[in-house]
């Protein structure tokens, strides 16, 4: 697996330039992330939205935006962005300053043909500096309360990202508050069921184990100290959170508060969608653009 985002950028720079369609691009932080990706030879942008706003925000950062597709409403902006993908005029989309719901509705519009028979979920790559490793986490942004069936699909989407990053047999840790199965804690019961499915080869050869607390999923020292053993203990490549609340809190704690580098995509459709929060930094948005290029 890649060691850090610098390595991901280096890899993306060696690939042919991809065209990125940015929905509602009239935002300074969004445009700054796009500008950086352009300057590093990673993407060529097509910006969709309010032309005057895009031009005004571009001037603030001394950026020549290039091709702009005018659109007025959020719905028109989202649909024109996805149409660029469908028509082969862009390779993958990015959600700018518009509603996630509207963007996802456009992505899943039946006539566009990008809808797959898969669950959509947010998959996030995080650089854990203390452990000197990268880890994938899902889902902290879309699936509210996944059951076992949905958790299997979240794992599959996360594995797709892992494969794009060079991990052929990723280790998946199913997170809970504790590392022991407790009938009073449904997350631990589901973790145990997923681990047993993995043991029986029901998850396409993916190594899944749990339940794990966060510390003994990512730290071999913590796992050893607590007597937690197995091939995933302390060595997880993928963290499966129990629900959106746990995932959202974990993401914001380690990315917004601790300042760790991250990038996020919506996985499960015909193309990955660069998907960031409005509060995310320029760096996070840039990382997500680069990550999307590797996955697409």
Short mmCIF file of C-alpha atoms in Angstrom, two decimals:
data_model
loop_
_atom_site.label_atom_id
_atom_site.label_comp_id
_atom_site.label_asym_id
_atom_site.label_seq_id
_atom_site.Cartn_x
_atom_site.Cartn_y
_atom_site.Cartn_z
CA UNK A 1 0.00 0.00 0.00
CA UNK A 2 1.08 3.59 -0.53
CA UNK A 3 2.75 5.06 2.53
CA UNK A 4 1.30 8.59 2.43
CA UNK A 5 -0.51 11.12 0.25
CA UNK A 6 2.75 12.39 -1.21
CA UNK A 7 3.26 8.96 -2.72
CA UNK A 8 -0.30 8.98 -4.06
CA UNK A 9 0.34 12.35 -5.72
CA UNK A 10 3.56 11.03 -7.27
CA UNK A 11 1.71 8.04 -8.65
CA UNK A 12 -1.10 10.20 -10.03
CA UNK A 13 1.40 12.50 -11.75
CA UNK A 14 2.84 9.56 -13.69
CA UNK A 15 -0.59 8.66 -15.10
CA UNK A 16 -2.21 10.37 -18.11
CA UNK A 17 -4.14 13.51 -17.18
CA UNK A 18 -7.82 12.88 -16.43
CA UNK A 19 -10.68 15.33 -16.90
CA UNK A 20 -12.50 16.27 -13.71
CA UNK A 21 -16.05 17.67 -13.88
CA UNK A 22 -16.67 19.93 -10.88
CA UNK A 23 -20.28 20.63 -9.89
CA UNK A 24 -20.95 24.08 -8.36
CA UNK A 25 -17.30 25.08 -8.64
CA UNK A 26 -17.83 28.69 -7.51
CA UNK A 27 -16.12 28.24 -4.15
CA UNK A 28 -12.65 29.50 -3.25
CA UNK A 29 -11.57 26.32 -1.42
CA UNK A 30 -12.86 24.02 -4.16
CA UNK A 31 -11.14 26.08 -6.85
CA UNK A 32 -7.88 26.22 -4.89
CA UNK A 33 -7.82 22.42 -4.69
CA UNK A 34 -8.57 22.17 -8.42
CA UNK A 35 -5.86 24.74 -9.20
CA UNK A 36 -3.27 22.72 -7.29
CA UNK A 37 -4.24 19.54 -9.14
CA UNK A 38 -3.93 21.36 -12.46
CA UNK A 39 -0.53 22.83 -11.63
CA UNK A 40 0.78 19.37 -10.68
CA UNK A 41 -0.40 17.87 -13.97
CA UNK A 42 -2.98 15.60 -12.36
CA UNK A 43 -6.25 16.76 -13.94
CA UNK A 44 -7.82 19.06 -16.49
CA UNK A 45 -11.00 20.62 -15.07
CA UNK A 46 -14.42 21.32 -16.51
CA UNK A 47 -16.24 23.65 -14.13
CA UNK A 48 -20.04 23.66 -13.92
CA UNK A 49 -22.23 26.29 -12.27
CA UNK A 50 -22.70 30.03 -11.95
CA UNK A 51 -20.20 31.50 -14.42
CA UNK A 52 -19.90 34.90 -12.72
CA UNK A 53 -19.34 33.32 -9.31
CA UNK A 54 -16.74 30.87 -10.69
CA UNK A 55 -14.86 33.72 -12.40
CA UNK A 56 -15.02 35.94 -9.31
CA UNK A 57 -13.71 33.23 -6.99
CA UNK A 58 -11.04 32.23 -9.52
CA UNK A 59 -9.69 35.78 -9.63
CA UNK A 60 -9.20 35.71 -5.85
CA UNK A 61 -6.66 32.89 -6.22
CA UNK A 62 -5.19 33.94 -9.57
CA UNK A 63 -6.55 30.89 -11.37
CA UNK A 64 -7.48 30.68 -15.04
CA UNK A 65 -10.45 28.30 -14.85
CA UNK A 66 -10.57 27.15 -18.48
CA UNK A 67 -13.77 25.49 -19.64
CA UNK A 68 -16.93 26.53 -17.78
CA UNK A 69 -20.39 25.05 -18.35
CA UNK A 70 -23.13 27.48 -17.22
CA UNK A 71 -25.88 26.21 -14.93
CA UNK A 72 -28.28 27.99 -12.61
CA UNK A 73 -30.09 25.64 -10.23
CA UNK A 74 -28.43 22.94 -8.12
CA UNK A 75 -30.29 20.23 -10.05
CA UNK A 76 -29.17 21.56 -13.42
CA UNK A 77 -25.60 21.87 -12.13
CA UNK A 78 -25.49 18.30 -10.85
CA UNK A 79 -27.09 16.83 -13.97
CA UNK A 80 -24.84 18.72 -16.37
CA UNK A 81 -21.82 17.49 -14.40
CA UNK A 82 -22.88 13.86 -14.64
CA UNK A 83 -23.81 14.27 -18.32
CA UNK A 84 -20.18 15.23 -18.99
CA UNK A 85 -19.17 11.82 -17.61
CA UNK A 86 -21.83 9.94 -19.56
CA UNK A 87 -20.88 11.70 -22.80
CA UNK A 88 -17.20 10.93 -22.33
CA UNK A 89 -16.26 14.61 -21.97
CA UNK A 90 -14.92 14.06 -18.44
CA UNK A 91 -13.61 11.05 -16.54
CA UNK A 92 -14.97 11.53 -13.03
CA UNK A 93 -17.05 14.07 -11.07
CA UNK A 94 -16.49 16.21 -7.98
CA UNK A 95 -19.15 17.67 -5.70
CA UNK A 96 -18.47 21.34 -5.10
CA UNK A 97 -20.64 23.74 -3.12
CA UNK A 98 -24.03 22.07 -3.50
CA UNK A 99 -26.34 19.65 -1.73
CA UNK A 100 -25.09 16.08 -1.41
CA UNK A 101 -28.63 14.81 -1.97
CA UNK A 102 -28.96 16.61 -5.32
CA UNK A 103 -25.53 15.42 -6.47
CA UNK A 104 -26.26 11.81 -5.57
CA UNK A 105 -29.67 11.91 -7.25
CA UNK A 106 -27.96 12.97 -10.47
CA UNK A 107 -25.30 10.27 -10.13
CA UNK A 108 -28.01 7.63 -9.71
CA UNK A 109 -30.39 8.87 -12.40
CA UNK A 110 -31.38 5.74 -14.28
CA UNK A 111 -31.00 7.12 -17.79
CA UNK A 112 -27.36 8.03 -17.17
CA UNK A 113 -26.42 4.38 -16.69
CA UNK A 114 -23.96 4.95 -13.84
CA UNK A 115 -26.16 3.24 -11.28
CA UNK A 116 -24.91 -0.21 -10.32
CA UNK A 117 -26.53 -2.96 -8.30
CA UNK A 118 -24.42 -1.87 -5.34
CA UNK A 119 -24.83 0.21 -2.22
CA UNK A 120 -23.27 3.67 -2.37
CA UNK A 121 -21.09 4.68 0.56
CA UNK A 122 -18.41 7.18 1.51
CA UNK A 123 -14.96 5.60 1.63
CA UNK A 124 -12.22 7.67 3.27
CA UNK A 125 -8.46 7.23 3.18
CA UNK A 126 -6.67 8.58 6.26
CA UNK A 127 -2.97 9.00 6.97
CA UNK A 128 -2.35 7.82 10.54
CA UNK A 129 0.90 9.67 11.21
CA UNK A 130 1.58 8.11 14.61
CA UNK A 131 1.39 4.59 13.17
CA UNK A 132 3.12 5.70 9.93
CA UNK A 133 0.43 4.03 7.83
CA UNK A 134 -2.62 4.69 5.71
CA UNK A 135 -6.00 3.23 6.61
CA UNK A 136 -9.35 3.18 4.81
CA UNK A 137 -12.52 3.92 6.80
CA UNK A 138 -16.19 3.52 5.86
CA UNK A 139 -18.92 4.61 6.13
CA UNK A 140 -19.04 7.94 7.92
CA UNK A 141 -21.22 9.86 5.51
CA UNK A 142 -24.11 8.01 3.84
CA UNK A 143 -25.40 4.70 5.21
CA UNK A 144 -27.15 5.52 8.46
CA UNK A 145 -27.56 2.16 10.19
CA UNK A 146 -26.17 -0.67 8.03
CA UNK A 147 -27.10 -4.27 8.76
CA UNK A 148 -24.90 -7.23 7.86
CA UNK A 149 -25.92 -7.18 4.19
CA UNK A 150 -25.08 -3.47 3.87
CA UNK A 151 -21.83 -3.94 5.79
CA UNK A 152 -20.73 -6.58 3.31
CA UNK A 153 -21.31 -4.11 0.46
CA UNK A 154 -19.45 -1.35 2.33
CA UNK A 155 -16.53 -3.74 2.73
CA UNK A 156 -16.61 -4.53 -1.00
CA UNK A 157 -16.54 -0.82 -1.92
CA UNK A 158 -13.67 -0.25 0.49
CA UNK A 159 -11.78 -3.17 -1.01
CA UNK A 160 -12.17 -1.60 -4.46
CA UNK A 161 -10.32 1.45 -3.17
CA UNK A 162 -7.71 -0.71 -1.45
CA UNK A 163 -7.07 -2.58 -4.69
CA UNK A 164 -6.57 0.72 -6.55
CA UNK A 165 -3.95 1.62 -3.96
CA UNK A 166 -2.10 -1.65 -4.46
CA UNK A 167 -3.49 -3.76 -1.60
CA UNK A 168 -4.56 -7.10 -3.07
CA UNK A 169 -5.65 -8.85 0.13
CA UNK A 170 -6.73 -6.09 2.52
CA UNK A 171 -7.33 -6.83 6.19
CA UNK A 172 -10.69 -5.53 7.43
CA UNK A 173 -11.31 -4.70 11.08
CA UNK A 174 -14.97 -4.45 12.12
CA UNK A 175 -15.09 -1.77 14.81
CA UNK A 176 -17.12 -1.61 17.99
CA UNK A 177 -16.64 -0.11 21.44
CA UNK A 178 -14.98 -3.28 22.71
CA UNK A 179 -13.13 -6.26 21.27
CA UNK A 180 -15.28 -8.92 22.94
CA UNK A 181 -18.65 -10.17 21.69
CA UNK A 182 -21.44 -8.87 23.91
CA UNK A 183 -25.10 -9.76 23.19
CA UNK A 184 -26.11 -6.37 24.60
CA UNK A 185 -24.04 -4.62 21.92
CA UNK A 186 -25.38 -5.42 18.43
CA UNK A 187 -22.27 -4.05 16.70
CA UNK A 188 -20.16 -6.76 18.34
CA UNK A 189 -22.61 -9.48 17.28
CA UNK A 190 -22.55 -8.30 13.66
CA UNK A 191 -18.76 -8.08 13.76
CA UNK A 192 -18.57 -11.70 14.91
CA UNK A 193 -20.97 -12.78 12.16
CA UNK A 194 -18.88 -11.01 9.49
CA UNK A 195 -15.72 -12.62 10.88
CA UNK A 196 -17.32 -16.07 10.65
CA UNK A 197 -18.48 -15.37 7.08
CA UNK A 198 -14.88 -14.50 6.26
CA UNK A 199 -13.62 -17.71 7.86
CA UNK A 200 -16.00 -19.71 5.67
CA UNK A 201 -14.93 -17.98 2.46
CA UNK A 202 -18.21 -16.12 1.96
CA UNK A 203 -16.53 -12.73 1.41
CA UNK A 204 -14.50 -13.44 -1.73
CA UNK A 205 -11.32 -14.23 0.13
CA UNK A 206 -11.26 -10.92 2.04
CA UNK A 207 -9.80 -11.24 5.55
CA UNK A 208 -12.39 -9.83 7.96
CA UNK A 209 -12.22 -10.03 11.76
CA UNK A 210 -13.85 -8.38 14.74
CA UNK A 211 -15.05 -6.92 16.89
CA UNK A 212 -12.12 -4.56 17.44
CA UNK A 213 -11.86 -1.38 19.43
CA UNK A 214 -10.19 1.36 17.38
CA UNK A 215 -6.84 1.11 19.16
CA UNK A 216 -6.27 -2.61 18.75
CA UNK A 217 -7.36 -2.47 15.10
CA UNK A 218 -4.60 -0.04 14.10
CA UNK A 219 -1.88 -0.56 16.74
CA UNK A 220 -0.01 -3.83 17.10
CA UNK A 221 1.25 -2.63 20.48
CA UNK A 222 -2.30 -2.01 21.72
CA UNK A 223 -3.47 -5.37 20.36
CA UNK A 224 -0.61 -7.21 22.08
CA UNK A 225 -1.20 -5.35 25.34
CA UNK A 226 -4.88 -6.37 25.35
CA UNK A 227 -4.18 -9.94 24.21
CA UNK A 228 -6.07 -9.46 20.94
CA UNK A 229 -4.66 -11.82 18.32
CA UNK A 230 -5.24 -12.79 14.69
CA UNK A 231 -4.09 -11.64 11.26
CA UNK A 232 -6.04 -8.35 11.44
CA UNK A 233 -5.21 -7.32 15.02
CA UNK A 234 -3.17 -4.11 14.88
CA UNK A 235 -2.70 -4.51 11.11
CA UNK A 236 -6.02 -3.33 9.66
CA UNK A 237 -6.05 -1.81 6.17
CA UNK A 238 -9.79 -1.11 6.33
CA UNK A 239 -11.90 0.02 9.30
CA UNK A 240 -15.62 -0.75 9.09
CA UNK A 241 -17.48 1.53 11.50
CA UNK A 242 -20.74 0.32 13.09
CA UNK A 243 -22.93 3.20 11.84
CA UNK A 244 -22.87 6.71 10.39
CA UNK A 245 -22.73 8.37 13.80
CA UNK A 246 -19.61 6.51 14.89
CA UNK A 247 -18.00 7.05 11.50
CA UNK A 248 -18.83 10.74 11.32
CA UNK A 249 -17.55 11.41 14.83
CA UNK A 250 -14.37 9.42 14.20
CA UNK A 251 -13.72 11.23 10.91
CA UNK A 252 -14.20 14.71 12.32
CA UNK A 253 -12.16 13.94 15.43
CA UNK A 254 -9.10 12.68 13.58
CA UNK A 255 -9.30 14.90 10.48
CA UNK A 256 -10.75 18.22 11.64
CA UNK A 257 -9.43 18.21 15.22
CA UNK A 258 -6.20 16.22 14.94
CA UNK A 259 -5.48 17.52 11.45
CA UNK A 260 -4.61 14.19 9.85
CA UNK A 261 -4.56 14.07 6.05
CA UNK A 262 -7.51 12.41 4.34
CA UNK A 263 -9.41 12.04 1.09
CA UNK A 264 -12.95 10.77 0.45
CA UNK A 265 -14.89 9.27 -2.44
CA UNK A 266 -18.40 7.94 -2.89
CA UNK A 267 -17.91 4.39 -4.13
CA UNK A 268 -20.39 1.94 -5.63
CA UNK A 269 -21.45 3.73 -8.83
CA UNK A 270 -19.98 3.47 -12.32
CA UNK A 271 -17.41 6.14 -11.43
CA UNK A 272 -16.06 7.36 -8.09
CA UNK A 273 -17.45 10.70 -6.94
CA UNK A 274 -15.03 13.11 -5.26
CA UNK A 275 -17.05 13.80 -2.13
CA UNK A 276 -16.00 16.19 0.60
CA UNK A 277 -17.70 18.19 3.32
CA UNK A 278 -18.15 21.93 2.86
CA UNK A 279 -16.01 22.33 5.99
CA UNK A 280 -13.13 20.27 4.59
CA UNK A 281 -9.85 22.02 3.88
CA UNK A 282 -8.24 22.71 0.52
CA UNK A 283 -5.77 19.92 1.29
CA UNK A 284 -8.53 17.38 1.93
CA UNK A 285 -10.34 18.34 -1.28
CA UNK A 286 -7.08 18.11 -3.24
CA UNK A 287 -6.29 14.70 -1.73
CA UNK A 288 -9.76 13.52 -2.74
CA UNK A 289 -9.22 14.66 -6.33
CA UNK A 290 -5.93 12.75 -6.50
CA UNK A 291 -7.46 9.66 -4.88
CA UNK A 292 -10.33 9.76 -7.38
CA UNK A 293 -7.88 9.72 -10.26
CA UNK A 294 -6.21 6.56 -8.95
CA UNK A 295 -9.54 4.81 -8.42
CA UNK A 296 -11.12 5.81 -11.73
#
